[in-house]
Amino acid sequence: MRVLGVNAVFHDPAAALVVDGRTVAAAEEERFSRRRHGKEPVPFSTWELPVEAMRWCLEQGGLEPSDLDAVTYSYHPDLADPDGPGQDATWEHLRLFYVERAPLFLEEALPGLDRNRVVYVPHHLAHAASAVYAAPPFEGGRDTLVFAADGRGESTSHLVGAYTSGGLEVLARQPLPDSLGLVYEELTEHLGFHRSGDEHEVMALASYGEPSMLDEVRGHLRYEGGGRVRARGVPWESLAPRRDPGSAPGREHADLAASVQEATEEAILGVLGWAYERTRLRRLVMAGGVALNCAANSRVFREGPFDDVWVQPAAGDAGTALGGALYAAAKAGDDPRPMPGADLGRSWGEEELAGLLDEADVAVERPGDLAAAVAEALAGNALVAWFQGRSEYGPRALGHRSLLAHPADPGNPERLNRVKGRESFRPVAPMVAQDRAPEIFFGGPLPSPYMLFLHQVARGWSERIPAVVHVDGTARAQTVSAEDDPLTARLLSEFEARTGLPVLVNTGLDTAGRPRVDSPRDALEFFGSAPVDVLAIGPFLVRRRGEGAG
């Protein structure tokens, strides 16, 4: 079964290719178009398809559109009521109009495709499938509880289900207008950030505040019972003034963020506690934009009744492209296999890189031991742009398109935030050798390869790696195994040999308002415009002219 999955309805348009149950490729359109999040999350952008991502996925699989058995679209028009609660009264009919014509749009974008092979997959079912089928093996088998939550799908905002050998049993759906995701989006907009894109900034800001408005927020955001929540109508203006974008957040903004974060965590724990009592399943998988909330994920891990908690690394809407494809493959009789990792995007060979670097006329060297050379630069407190292998699918930079730094310098977070042009309160994350992680980090799942949980930092280590410890004492650790990523693992080993620290600062190779670097040209543009000391691109090093090794 050859299935191309497509997400295009709300935001983060993406494509994924699954062949005989195996994930071949997956990528977001923003990495090709260089337009952050691919498009604006408005109804009149629904017609925009991830055309470049779709074509690239087919190229990776050596397929023509006519070779496809199915193309999935992660929104089902039959489940949508444009006049229902929680819908945009002005524009929702237009969104549905575009969705119903998606097969025609796809046929036009992929010449040779038979429009009759386009299959609609309900939005939250696609999210759920992206977690259930892509998750790694578990000792107890595949039986699992699944929670898929975001702003909204067709007429619901979350799904709770139990996946067993008999398939997926839906235990509860949350009808609109109540939505954990939409409340957090409203908060993001009220605090002066970009809605449906900057929710992670609100989560970071929350750690600077106290939940002093929790009682007022709970009146509008709480668990109600039966796997459902009350989540609407928060009187934002009465709690804190709207922040103008670009102005510094005040204490009241941080306290409001902390209060909503706490209420959101409580509501999620209520939903999942109810689901566990219904099923007694001790494994949980999650997807949807709400599952990108690292603080909430960690609290579920610590306080929930589960032995294992796994989050789909492309948990946002981009992940529904993969989920839809895996769902269709399973329904057709294929046995979907766990995703091999988040590095499912584009890569370039050595000859291609050499040609591009020669064309760019930059100072290039090819060290005999790349990991050792980069570790030497990092040990000297250089900032290193790290461009290796296939790019990541999802919002986290995981050692393929990363900006690296020394964790012992407490000034490096501010230095990196200046490079990236983002707020000073934004944290950076630790990348750590998997076998060393348990002695440094606790309070979250380990291994943690996708940077989707917060961890506490062990006694004695906070002082040694202050750059990666957030104001609340936590760190969003990413573990690196030699089996999955031998080059980055060697870099960590070489850095430890020079500094005694098996940890590096890792943040995304991007600047504010722009997608993460994806191609070599993107990397060279970044290096040319940002005060970064070294670019490690494939086996090559690019340094500032006149700058020596070390």
XYZ file of C-alpha atoms in Angstrom:
550
model
C 0.000 0.000 0.000
C 1.462 3.344 -1.081
C -0.129 6.225 0.802
C 0.610 9.932 0.698
C -0.683 11.768 3.751
C -1.547 15.464 3.506
C -2.329 18.094 6.119
C -3.629 21.408 4.788
C -6.728 22.586 6.660
C -5.623 24.825 9.530
C -1.880 25.424 9.739
C 1.503 23.706 9.373
C 0.730 22.067 6.006
C 2.803 18.929 5.570
C 3.096 15.676 3.657
C 4.223 12.158 4.559
C 4.754 9.009 2.515
C 4.068 5.536 3.909
C 4.861 2.472 1.792
C 3.818 -0.996 2.999
C 3.455 0.379 6.524
C 6.931 1.960 6.581
C 7.427 5.707 6.921
C 9.608 6.767 3.995
C 9.558 10.568 4.270
C 7.775 13.421 5.994
C 8.230 17.180 5.776
C 6.491 20.467 6.428
C 5.839 22.901 3.600
C 7.479 25.775 5.480
C 10.881 24.132 5.007
C 10.481 24.521 1.239
C 8.539 27.787 0.968
C 10.475 29.512 3.806
C 7.167 30.870 5.064
C 6.771 30.248 8.780
C 4.109 27.628 9.544
C 3.462 27.318 5.817
C 0.500 29.668 5.809
C -1.726 31.741 8.061
C -4.190 29.686 10.175
C -7.294 31.282 8.656
C -10.220 29.696 6.769
C -9.445 31.425 3.485
C -6.011 29.761 3.353
C -7.477 26.238 3.423
C -7.027 25.809 -0.335
C -3.215 26.067 0.029
C -1.627 22.621 -0.249
C 1.887 21.486 0.756
C 2.748 21.128 -2.915
C 6.534 21.074 -2.597
C 6.459 18.728 0.390
C 4.117 16.342 -1.452
C 6.284 16.265 -4.564
C 9.453 15.772 -2.531
C 7.922 12.851 -0.598
C 6.981 11.150 -3.866
C 10.486 11.735 -5.207
C 11.946 10.122 -2.081
C 9.807 7.065 -2.646
C 10.565 6.917 -6.366
C 6.859 7.228 -7.106
C 4.645 9.073 -9.534
C 1.217 10.355 -8.441
C -0.392 7.618 -10.509
C 1.444 5.005 -8.403
C -0.369 5.993 -5.218
C -3.060 3.746 -3.803
C -4.423 6.525 -1.594
C -3.939 10.147 -0.606
C -5.269 11.012 2.840
C -6.548 14.431 3.858
C -6.760 14.936 7.624
C -10.184 16.552 7.930
C -13.565 14.995 7.163
C -16.159 17.413 5.757
C -19.076 15.162 6.708
C -18.257 15.733 10.396
C -18.130 19.529 10.136
C -21.057 21.853 10.846
C -20.102 25.372 9.722
C -23.000 26.806 11.706
C -22.207 24.853 14.864
C -20.679 26.082 18.141
C -17.069 27.148 18.076
C -17.067 27.823 14.346
C -16.149 31.040 12.545
C -19.558 32.354 11.511
C -18.073 34.604 8.828
C -15.669 32.206 7.148
C -16.400 28.584 8.107
C -18.531 27.895 5.043
C -15.594 28.916 2.867
C -13.268 26.539 4.742
C -15.692 23.666 4.174
C -16.077 24.638 0.518
C -12.314 24.294 0.052
C -12.154 21.016 1.986
C -14.847 19.462 -0.191
C -12.847 20.413 -3.265
C -9.537 19.115 -1.925
C -9.558 16.091 -4.300
C -9.701 18.509 -7.253
C -6.900 20.643 -5.813
C -4.759 17.551 -5.221
C -5.379 16.230 -8.717
C -4.277 19.592 -10.115
C -1.158 19.765 -7.919
C -0.116 16.164 -8.642
C -0.735 15.490 -12.356
C -1.613 11.859 -12.895
C -3.327 11.417 -9.542
C -6.822 9.956 -9.627
C -8.983 12.206 -7.456
C -11.045 9.172 -6.437
C -8.073 7.927 -4.426
C -8.306 10.863 -2.025
C -9.573 9.689 1.376
C -10.800 11.967 4.153
C -9.575 10.988 7.645
C -11.182 12.706 10.665
C -8.775 15.218 12.140
C -8.399 13.815 15.654
C -8.368 10.257 14.338
C -5.347 11.245 12.224
C -3.686 12.729 15.317
C -4.433 9.563 17.296
C -3.103 7.289 14.535
C 0.109 9.328 14.356
C 0.760 8.437 17.990
C -0.569 4.867 18.138
C 1.141 3.505 15.038
C 4.357 5.550 15.113
C 5.179 4.804 18.766
C 8.086 2.476 19.575
C 7.450 -1.032 20.956
C 6.336 -1.371 24.557
C 6.823 -4.345 26.873
C 3.095 -4.746 27.343
C 2.414 -4.938 23.595
C 0.592 -2.387 21.495
C -2.438 -1.918 23.751
C -2.422 1.740 24.702
C -4.439 4.698 25.797
C -4.344 7.597 23.340
C -5.047 11.286 23.905
C -5.270 13.626 20.897
C -5.954 17.252 21.760
C -5.534 20.569 19.985
C -7.479 23.707 19.156
C -10.142 22.054 17.063
C -10.953 19.497 14.445
C -14.229 19.294 12.537
C -16.546 19.761 15.532
C -14.456 18.528 18.461
C -11.267 19.566 20.234
C -9.998 16.322 21.749
C -10.329 12.579 21.537
C -9.583 9.968 24.187
C -9.371 6.376 23.023
C -8.128 2.898 23.794
C -6.191 1.057 21.103
C -6.163 -2.732 21.385
C -5.983 -5.647 18.955
C -9.597 -4.903 18.105
C -8.726 -1.413 16.896
C -9.408 2.016 18.343
C -12.315 2.443 20.729
C -13.208 6.100 21.228
C -13.933 6.668 24.918
C -14.747 10.379 24.775
C -14.819 13.298 22.376
C -14.839 16.917 23.455
C -17.442 18.948 21.546
C -16.707 22.529 20.586
C -16.754 25.300 21.683
C -14.881 23.939 24.720
C -11.233 23.450 23.822
C -8.023 23.318 25.838
C -6.099 24.270 22.715
C -8.281 27.239 21.783
C -8.035 28.690 25.287
C -4.252 28.493 25.082
C -4.363 30.075 21.608
C -6.492 32.931 22.967
C -4.016 33.418 25.783
C -1.137 33.464 23.288
C -2.833 36.210 21.284
C -3.775 38.189 24.409
C -0.168 38.130 25.571
C 1.016 39.647 22.292
C 2.354 36.534 20.590
C 1.413 34.938 17.279
C -1.650 32.735 17.663
C -1.349 29.119 16.469
C 2.409 29.355 16.424
C 3.875 30.945 19.545
C 2.164 28.921 22.263
C 5.589 27.617 23.308
C 6.549 31.181 24.222
C 3.607 31.357 26.620
C 4.708 28.094 28.245
C 8.195 29.581 28.727
C 6.752 32.814 30.152
C 4.598 30.833 32.605
C 7.677 29.624 34.454
C 8.418 33.230 35.459
C 5.026 33.713 37.085
C 2.885 32.464 39.945
C -0.603 30.998 39.417
C -2.142 33.857 41.394
C -5.239 33.971 39.140
C -5.880 30.230 39.262
C -9.252 30.423 41.006
C -10.606 32.857 38.423
C -9.225 30.790 35.549
C -10.665 27.547 36.961
C -14.107 29.064 36.642
C -13.659 28.785 32.865
C -11.021 26.076 32.449
C -11.418 22.818 34.387
C -12.137 19.104 34.130
C -15.874 18.422 34.165
C -16.067 14.605 34.234
C -16.655 11.868 31.687
C -13.436 12.697 29.843
C -14.623 16.213 29.048
C -13.597 19.711 30.086
C -14.999 23.191 30.446
C -12.644 25.403 28.418
C -14.044 28.688 27.107
C -14.960 32.228 27.999
C -11.908 33.263 30.023
C -12.293 37.030 30.702
C -8.764 37.920 29.641
C -8.997 41.690 29.973
C -10.213 41.489 33.555
C -7.242 39.320 34.514
C -4.390 41.158 32.769
C -4.149 43.912 30.142
C -3.493 42.893 26.569
C 0.220 43.107 25.800
C 1.346 44.980 22.718
C 3.652 42.835 20.558
C 7.234 43.910 21.062
C 6.716 45.318 24.552
C 8.185 43.559 27.565
C 5.798 41.191 29.385
C 4.837 42.385 32.854
C 4.485 40.371 36.041
C 0.721 40.181 35.514
C 1.291 38.571 32.091
C 3.591 35.932 33.544
C 1.115 35.241 36.371
C -1.745 34.861 33.905
C 0.333 32.442 31.819
C 1.222 30.460 34.953
C -2.422 30.315 36.028
C -3.654 29.032 32.654
C -0.768 26.555 32.492
C -1.688 25.146 35.911
C -5.401 24.912 35.053
C -4.568 23.221 31.738
C -2.412 20.621 33.484
C -5.152 19.928 36.036
C -7.739 19.457 33.281
C -5.504 17.070 31.327
C -4.821 15.015 34.454
C -8.563 14.838 35.063
C -9.279 13.558 31.561
C -6.485 10.989 31.644
C -7.285 9.826 35.173
C -10.848 9.099 34.070
C -9.619 7.247 30.971
C -7.239 5.118 33.035
C -10.031 4.139 35.427
C -12.080 3.045 32.420
C -9.356 0.970 30.773
C -6.542 0.259 33.272
C -4.139 0.670 30.346
C -0.722 1.669 31.654
C 0.734 2.997 28.440
C -0.230 6.432 27.111
C 0.553 7.987 23.734
C -0.320 11.577 22.872
C -0.541 13.863 19.862
C -2.129 17.169 18.887
C -0.838 20.651 19.611
C -1.672 20.318 23.313
C 0.841 17.452 23.471
C 3.633 19.909 22.622
C 3.211 21.370 26.113
C 6.330 19.929 27.763
C 5.353 21.039 31.253
C 1.973 19.305 31.035
C 3.538 16.176 29.537
C 5.991 15.948 32.414
C 3.286 16.341 35.010
C 1.316 13.531 33.358
C 4.454 11.393 33.534
C 5.098 12.222 37.206
C 1.561 12.197 38.583
C -0.359 9.992 36.175
C -0.816 6.237 36.620
C 1.164 5.301 33.507
C 4.288 3.181 33.164
C 5.125 4.710 29.799
C 4.232 8.046 28.188
C 5.197 8.711 24.570
C 4.512 11.841 22.533
C 4.561 12.010 18.741
C 7.493 14.330 17.852
C 5.444 16.078 15.147
C 2.516 16.353 17.539
C 1.010 19.464 15.929
C -1.126 19.496 12.816
C 1.852 18.624 10.615
C 1.764 15.189 12.245
C -1.719 14.474 10.905
C -0.151 13.969 7.479
C 1.726 10.959 8.849
C -1.204 9.859 11.006
C -3.631 9.891 8.104
C -1.264 7.827 5.958
C -0.635 5.292 8.749
C -4.377 5.041 9.431
C -5.154 4.301 5.773
C -2.314 1.778 5.569
C -3.562 -0.070 8.649
C -7.128 -0.045 7.404
C -5.952 -1.614 4.130
C -4.260 -4.463 5.988
C -0.664 -3.224 6.250
C 1.128 -3.485 9.585
C 2.335 0.065 10.316
C 5.829 0.152 11.753
C 7.099 2.607 14.378
C 8.604 5.748 12.927
C 12.382 5.351 12.622
C 12.994 8.776 14.168
C 12.142 12.412 13.561
C 14.827 12.810 10.888
C 12.497 12.203 7.954
C 13.217 15.279 5.837
C 15.728 16.347 3.208
C 19.441 15.587 3.115
C 22.354 16.311 0.775
C 25.338 14.190 -0.226
C 28.971 15.231 0.152
C 29.445 16.087 -3.516
C 26.361 18.290 -3.545
C 27.525 20.095 -0.422
C 31.045 20.547 -1.800
C 29.658 22.092 -4.989
C 27.406 24.494 -3.104
C 30.208 25.545 -0.755
C 32.554 26.129 -3.684
C 29.907 28.221 -5.392
C 29.405 30.252 -2.205
C 33.132 31.073 -2.103
C 33.515 30.616 1.643
C 36.491 29.478 3.706
C 36.037 25.704 3.894
C 38.034 22.945 5.482
C 37.447 19.209 5.764
C 38.908 18.015 9.067
C 39.968 14.415 9.482
C 37.729 14.167 12.558
C 34.728 16.466 12.307
C 33.388 15.663 15.784
C 36.747 16.433 17.388
C 37.160 19.694 15.468
C 33.672 20.917 16.378
C 34.113 19.842 20.010
C 37.335 21.879 20.139
C 35.501 24.950 18.859
C 32.636 24.465 21.328
C 35.049 23.953 24.212
C 36.462 27.370 23.294
C 32.917 28.796 23.623
C 32.243 29.124 19.900
C 28.675 29.099 18.601
C 28.302 26.300 16.072
C 25.636 25.859 13.412
C 25.235 22.074 13.070
C 23.757 20.865 9.754
C 23.841 17.063 9.474
C 21.795 14.325 7.799
C 18.063 14.512 7.243
C 16.117 17.445 8.649
C 13.643 16.969 11.476
C 9.884 16.511 11.088
C 8.147 18.574 13.743
C 8.985 21.682 15.775
C 12.059 20.462 17.680
C 15.673 20.737 16.543
C 17.177 17.369 17.456
C 20.768 17.497 16.277
C 20.247 17.714 12.537
C 19.519 21.440 12.157
C 20.777 22.777 15.496
C 22.644 25.732 16.957
C 25.077 24.467 19.606
C 26.950 26.133 22.457
C 28.852 25.512 25.705
C 26.504 24.775 28.648
C 28.826 26.129 31.358
C 28.641 29.768 30.224
C 25.576 31.370 31.908
C 25.642 34.121 29.299
C 25.064 31.773 26.376
C 21.222 31.758 26.513
C 21.176 35.543 26.102
C 23.846 35.283 23.423
C 21.825 32.686 21.509
C 18.580 34.614 21.892
C 20.293 37.669 20.387
C 21.459 35.560 17.451
C 17.936 34.235 16.964
C 16.247 37.590 17.596
C 13.862 36.261 20.203
C 12.749 37.150 23.739
C 15.296 36.960 26.546
C 13.049 34.712 28.670
C 13.115 31.920 26.102
C 15.105 28.926 27.402
C 17.552 26.789 25.480
C 17.770 23.033 25.901
C 20.412 20.476 26.851
C 21.492 17.773 24.461
C 22.960 14.896 26.490
C 24.537 11.521 25.841
C 21.842 8.934 26.507
C 23.992 6.798 28.792
C 24.890 9.812 30.949
C 21.417 11.345 31.179
C 20.169 9.495 34.322
C 22.905 10.966 36.520
C 22.065 14.516 35.431
C 18.314 14.653 34.745
C 15.270 13.176 36.481
C 11.533 13.724 36.841
C 10.774 12.974 33.176
C 11.037 9.989 30.845
C 14.516 8.777 29.947
C 15.532 8.220 27.212
C 13.892 11.385 25.873
C 14.976 11.688 22.223
C 12.382 14.237 21.094
C 12.703 17.044 23.662
C 9.033 16.873 24.704
C 9.354 16.662 28.493
C 10.817 18.805 31.245
C 13.351 17.283 33.635
C 14.738 18.327 36.978
C 18.492 18.805 37.182
C 20.387 16.678 39.697
C 22.159 18.219 42.663
C 25.563 19.589 41.705
C 24.826 19.753 37.992
C 22.856 23.022 37.870
C 26.019 24.924 38.707
C 28.011 23.040 36.070
C 25.571 23.544 33.177
C 23.755 26.815 34.038
C 23.076 27.725 30.401
C 20.497 24.942 30.028
C 18.731 25.309 33.389
C 15.568 27.381 33.190
C 14.484 29.888 35.831
C 12.280 27.265 37.515
C 15.135 24.762 37.792
C 14.001 22.552 34.918
C 15.576 21.613 31.608
C 14.023 20.234 28.425
C 16.537 17.463 27.880
C 17.125 15.625 24.626
C 18.992 12.332 24.857
C 21.259 11.182 22.017
C 22.130 7.527 21.470
C 25.138 6.318 19.508
C 22.912 3.838 17.709
C 20.471 6.421 16.382
C 22.849 9.335 15.758
C 26.493 8.206 15.888
C 27.988 11.521 14.721
C 26.232 13.684 17.325
C 26.969 11.080 19.990
C 30.665 11.280 19.070
C 30.511 15.059 19.264
C 29.154 14.816 22.817
C 31.881 12.334 23.722
C 34.624 14.556 22.287
C 33.201 17.591 24.078
C 33.154 15.713 27.382
C 36.771 14.660 26.848
C 37.708 18.352 26.676
C 35.383 19.816 29.317
C 34.155 16.994 31.546
C 30.585 17.820 30.483
C 28.503 15.299 28.465
C 26.004 18.075 27.650
C 25.690 20.731 24.938
C 23.305 23.628 24.535
C 20.940 22.856 21.653
C 18.461 25.228 20.067
C 16.912 25.461 16.628
C 18.945 26.670 13.659
C 16.608 29.550 12.866
C 15.854 33.184 13.555
C 12.644 34.720 14.876
C 9.781 34.693 12.407
C 11.482 32.301 9.972
C 11.314 28.525 9.591
C 14.204 26.376 10.708
C 17.108 26.038 8.303
C 16.480 23.078 6.000
C 18.703 23.290 2.915
C 22.420 24.072 2.518
C 21.529 27.433 1.012
C 19.436 28.201 4.101
C 22.410 27.256 6.266
C 24.807 29.495 4.345
C 22.350 32.381 4.496
C 22.013 31.896 8.267
C 25.785 31.738 8.716
C 26.292 34.812 6.575
C 23.812 36.930 8.502
C 24.146 35.728 12.110
C 27.108 36.096 14.510
C 27.873 32.375 14.561
C 31.503 31.246 14.644
C 31.432 27.928 12.818
C 29.139 26.091 10.400
C 29.526 22.304 10.442
C 27.764 21.168 7.280
C 28.183 17.536 6.358
C 31.909 16.695 6.660
C 32.911 20.334 6.123
C 33.647 23.246 8.425
C 33.042 26.847 7.419
C 34.685 29.461 9.615
C 34.721 33.236 9.633
C 37.526 34.412 7.365
C 40.686 35.033 9.313
C 39.565 32.804 12.195
C 41.746 29.829 13.012
C 40.923 26.497 14.576
C 40.075 26.305 18.257
